Amino acid sequence: MIVLEKRPQPSRVWSLATPLVAVLATMIAGGMLFALLGKNPIEAISTIFWEPLFGEFAFYYRPQLLVKGAPLILIAIGLSLGFRAGIWNIGAEGQYIMGAICGAGAGLAFYPLDAFYIFPIMVIAGALGGWIWAMIPAFLKVKFGTNEILVSLMLVYVAEQMLASVSLGLLKNPEGFGFPGSRNLQSYDSAHNAELIAGTGMHWGVVAAFVAVIFAYVLLNRHMLGFHIRLTGEAPRAAKFAGVKPARLILFCLGMSGALAGLAGLFEVSGPAGQISIDFNVGYGFTAIIVAFLGRLHPVGILLAGLLMALTYIGGEIAQGSLGLPAAAIQVFQGMLLFFLLALDLLTNFRIAIRKSEVA
Amino acid sequence: MTNQSSGPLLSLKGLTKAYPGVVANDTVSFDIGEGEVHALLGENGAGKSTLVKMIYGLVKPDSGVMELRGTPYAPAEPRQARADGIAMVFQHFSLFDALNVAENIALGMENPPAMRDLAARIREVSETYGLPLDPYRTVGDLSAGERQRVEIIRCLLQDPKLLIMDEPTSVLTPQEVEILFQTLQKLRSEGTSILYISHKLEEIRTLCDHATILRLGKNVGECVPSETSARDMAEMMVGSALQTPERSGREFGDVAMDISGLSVPSPSAFGTALKNVHMTVRKGEILGIGGVAGNGQDELLGVLSGETLTEADAVKLHGQPIGKIGPTDRRAMGVLAAPEERLGHAAAPEMSLTENAMLTGSVRENLEKNGFLNWGAAQGFAEKIIEAFDVRTPGPENAARSLSGGNLQKFVIGREVLQNPDVLVVNQPTWGVDAAAAAAIRQSLLDLAAKGCAVICISQDLDELMEIADSFAALNEGRLSAPRPTQGLTVDEIGLMMGGAHGMEVAHV
């Protein structure tokens, strides 16, 4: 009889090994899936994992890794703070949109002025936009005890409507021949989040993501506030006993994740995306939830998970193009990754023991 | 004694049960006679629970056999044990609050009769055994003593040959204990055997015919309790001479903590509201607060630790109103607390001992500076606690939940005691702790008081309070009786302060 035994201590080896084993298991199971679809599994897997990094066109794909990974990491870092404390912000997508609208709006308000201070103002406006959008569920939760999961999620749809509205109205490019969408910030130097070193994909958002990782690491491991966040997640009653004020923690965690999501939106709109448009958001806010858990809510883990997730996106696109794999198969593949990680996570706290069946 | 048949009712032969890392029972053998009240005595962790679980069919022994009236007995599950005439009253009740008494009892039966017939039978049994109980009352409204009666009646309806009772008196007032004992004696006179599990020696001496003493899973001796002194039994249980805490003559100083007119609504649906509580504790004094669990102990601790904020004037420290000050600032002022629930309240289960030392020690032990944490110092503090309080653990990096209950309790109490509090509030400081460790904890509280700390000790263990407290008050449904000096208090007086027998006297008048 195979039974699960709770470990007296969480296993350190397994907590490090599970992500790797999960990736491996995903490759195997994903390979089987691709084989069933009639594709060569080895070719498909290597297209997804190898091609973007070391393939013929890696010079193009490698920068994409940073471009796609940075917003995921930035948002996931913010979310992980709340998730650690049991505060579930599901609406990062909405905060991301609001950050982009506010940041782009602030920049466009100066058009066509050329000044060094425009981009910093946009950064602040972007963070503020996301922060305010997240403070709505935070305030309602603190004041009226509403469920932040529902409120933050519903605000995503409100934000999407706002996005459509400003694309067609307030921020619409007056020289855009009536097409929806704002002026392109890439062609407005003072507001352009350009690559810091050409051809690397390195823009200010990537820098912000790295800073956020370090900031979160220090906060969680070296600071009282981070200790209180972890304590609240582990044992809410003990946290209260230790003197944590739950309301303050809710405001901080939601506000922080909102601000970071807003920043991600601003860096995206002023850089890779270039303009506010109806279909500006592509789901980074939701994917970041997966990234946060894939990185087991640890800042360094999130950094790696964000890059891995970006890799499967880029690799998946290549596989769709060159091998004709259906987009749904790629999504299943990404789902498998999360599935295996969560399933194998069990081994951190439990061990598998084989016991002889007892004789009565 | 009504020992009619020749052989024992149940005999255990060489029962052994091992769990990973620990042998819970090691070749335990003893007999329970017909119509005998047999005590199973031992400290926490001695293997009492595992043993009765094997008898009740919840756990299968690794080796060894049981015989019921000479025939092999190996219950695969509790249902089979019940069919063979073995019933058990658990320490923790398994009742549904929202259902009434009869419905709860019907739920545990294989073929429950019609509700009306069942109610009639419940009435009949409850009258026969002096356990008044209205079958149609909702369980949620019953006191702990009344809930226990539901469990006992549930067992008696099966007409058991052997009734197992696991720590039955831990939730009862002295008067309720008295009534329970009369019921058990009546059962014995009718020929029912009782296996009585407890670590309260005086109870066993009054009630039981035989006692088997377990230590570390082994049967270390048998005795006739009425002919053995409590001290001798305790030493068999612990395996070494017991050290009784010393209390030196102490002078009390000024009033340290002053609670006046404190009323707090219940924080949750199942909590207790505190009603107009008054008390004062002087420097160097230990105030014992007794009472059956669930009468406001947790809520009182919350108010004292600062988790629950009140009117500023309701709680005063050295004359300063502190009712609106939270836990962190209270710690800075010298008010420390150790809650009852170790895992999840006093300590975070998944966090290391170092992190748990940080949990309350950050302010007074200078473990933080401008919000940044000094983990080296926290580890040092954790090591200091582990050494001073003899906490058995491989080291401070281990998770709190990996410690046994007693060891974690020593850590939790030690963490507060070592911070040199001005006022220390403890709730159930020795619950689930072995006798030697309990004595050490009590001694540390006495030492603290000798240094001039005001100690408020909330406990259900009256012996403990009599041993260390200078004055005694009781909590009953959120009301605190006026504190009285411990010396000269009789058990009857204490019982009355605790709220008497919750109207149970009628049964035996």
mmCIF file of C-alpha atoms in Angstrom, chain A residues 5-10 218 221-224 227 230-231 234-235 237-238 240-243 349 358 360, chain B residues 17 307 327-328 331 337 339 344-345 348 350-351 355 358-360 362 371-373 375 398-399 401-402:
data_model
loop_
_atom_site.group_PDB
_atom_site.id
_atom_site.type_symbol
_atom_site.label_atom_id
_atom_site.label_comp_id
_atom_site.label_asym_id
_atom_site.label_seq_id
_atom_site.Cartn_x
_atom_site.Cartn_y
_atom_site.Cartn_z
ATOM 1 C CA GLU A 5 3.420 10.609 5.209
ATOM 2 C CA LYS A 6 3.674 14.153 6.412
ATOM 3 C CA ARG A 7 7.285 15.186 6.817
ATOM 4 C CA PRO A 8 8.234 16.638 10.171
ATOM 5 C CA GLN A 9 10.055 19.406 8.271
ATOM 6 C CA PRO A 10 9.383 20.648 4.751
ATOM 7 C CA VAL A 218 14.912 42.064 1.034
ATOM 8 C CA ASN A 221 13.649 38.147 4.382
ATOM 9 C CA ARG A 222 15.048 41.119 6.195
ATOM 10 C CA HIS A 223 12.205 43.446 7.065
ATOM 11 C CA MET A 224 9.516 43.401 9.721
ATOM 12 C CA PHE A 227 7.960 38.992 8.200
ATOM 13 C CA ARG A 230 4.627 35.772 5.829
ATOM 14 C CA LEU A 231 3.293 35.407 9.367
ATOM 15 C CA GLU A 234 1.090 31.106 7.812
ATOM 16 C CA ALA A 235 -0.916 31.775 10.955
ATOM 17 C CA ARG A 237 -3.991 34.477 14.675
ATOM 18 C CA ALA A 238 -0.310 34.381 15.552
ATOM 19 C CA LYS A 240 -2.470 39.332 15.255
ATOM 20 C CA PHE A 241 -0.796 38.226 18.467
ATOM 21 C CA ALA A 242 2.505 39.525 17.127
ATOM 22 C CA GLY A 243 0.893 42.910 16.566
ATOM 23 C CA ASN A 349 5.648 18.452 2.733
ATOM 24 C CA GLU A 358 -1.589 -4.701 7.814
ATOM 25 C CA ALA A 360 -5.720 -7.947 11.236
ATOM 26 C CA LYS B 17 2.238 -0.398 18.253
ATOM 27 C CA GLU B 307 -5.130 41.738 20.490
ATOM 28 C CA PRO B 327 0.309 44.176 21.268
ATOM 29 C CA THR B 328 3.611 45.590 19.994
ATOM 30 C CA ARG B 331 5.283 44.509 24.816
ATOM 31 C CA ALA B 337 1.373 37.077 27.119
ATOM 32 C CA PRO B 339 -1.843 32.208 24.701
ATOM 33 C CA GLY B 344 -1.354 28.965 15.247
ATOM 34 C CA HIS B 345 -1.681 31.505 18.022
ATOM 35 C CA ALA B 348 3.393 29.871 13.692
ATOM 36 C CA GLU B 350 5.461 26.150 9.739
ATOM 37 C CA MET B 351 8.003 28.718 10.836
ATOM 38 C CA GLU B 355 11.281 33.066 13.409
ATOM 39 C CA MET B 358 11.207 36.993 16.482
ATOM 40 C CA LEU B 359 7.420 36.829 16.678
ATOM 41 C CA THR B 360 7.175 38.308 20.166
ATOM 42 C CA SER B 362 11.554 41.697 18.356
ATOM 43 C CA GLY B 371 12.164 47.668 10.707
ATOM 44 C CA PHE B 372 15.140 45.595 9.542
ATOM 45 C CA LEU B 373 15.462 42.262 11.258
ATOM 46 C CA TRP B 375 18.234 37.174 12.337
ATOM 47 C CA ASN B 398 13.411 23.466 13.093
ATOM 48 C CA ALA B 399 9.767 24.252 12.413
ATOM 49 C CA ARG B 401 5.239 22.046 14.479
ATOM 50 C CA SER B 402 8.043 19.476 14.586
#
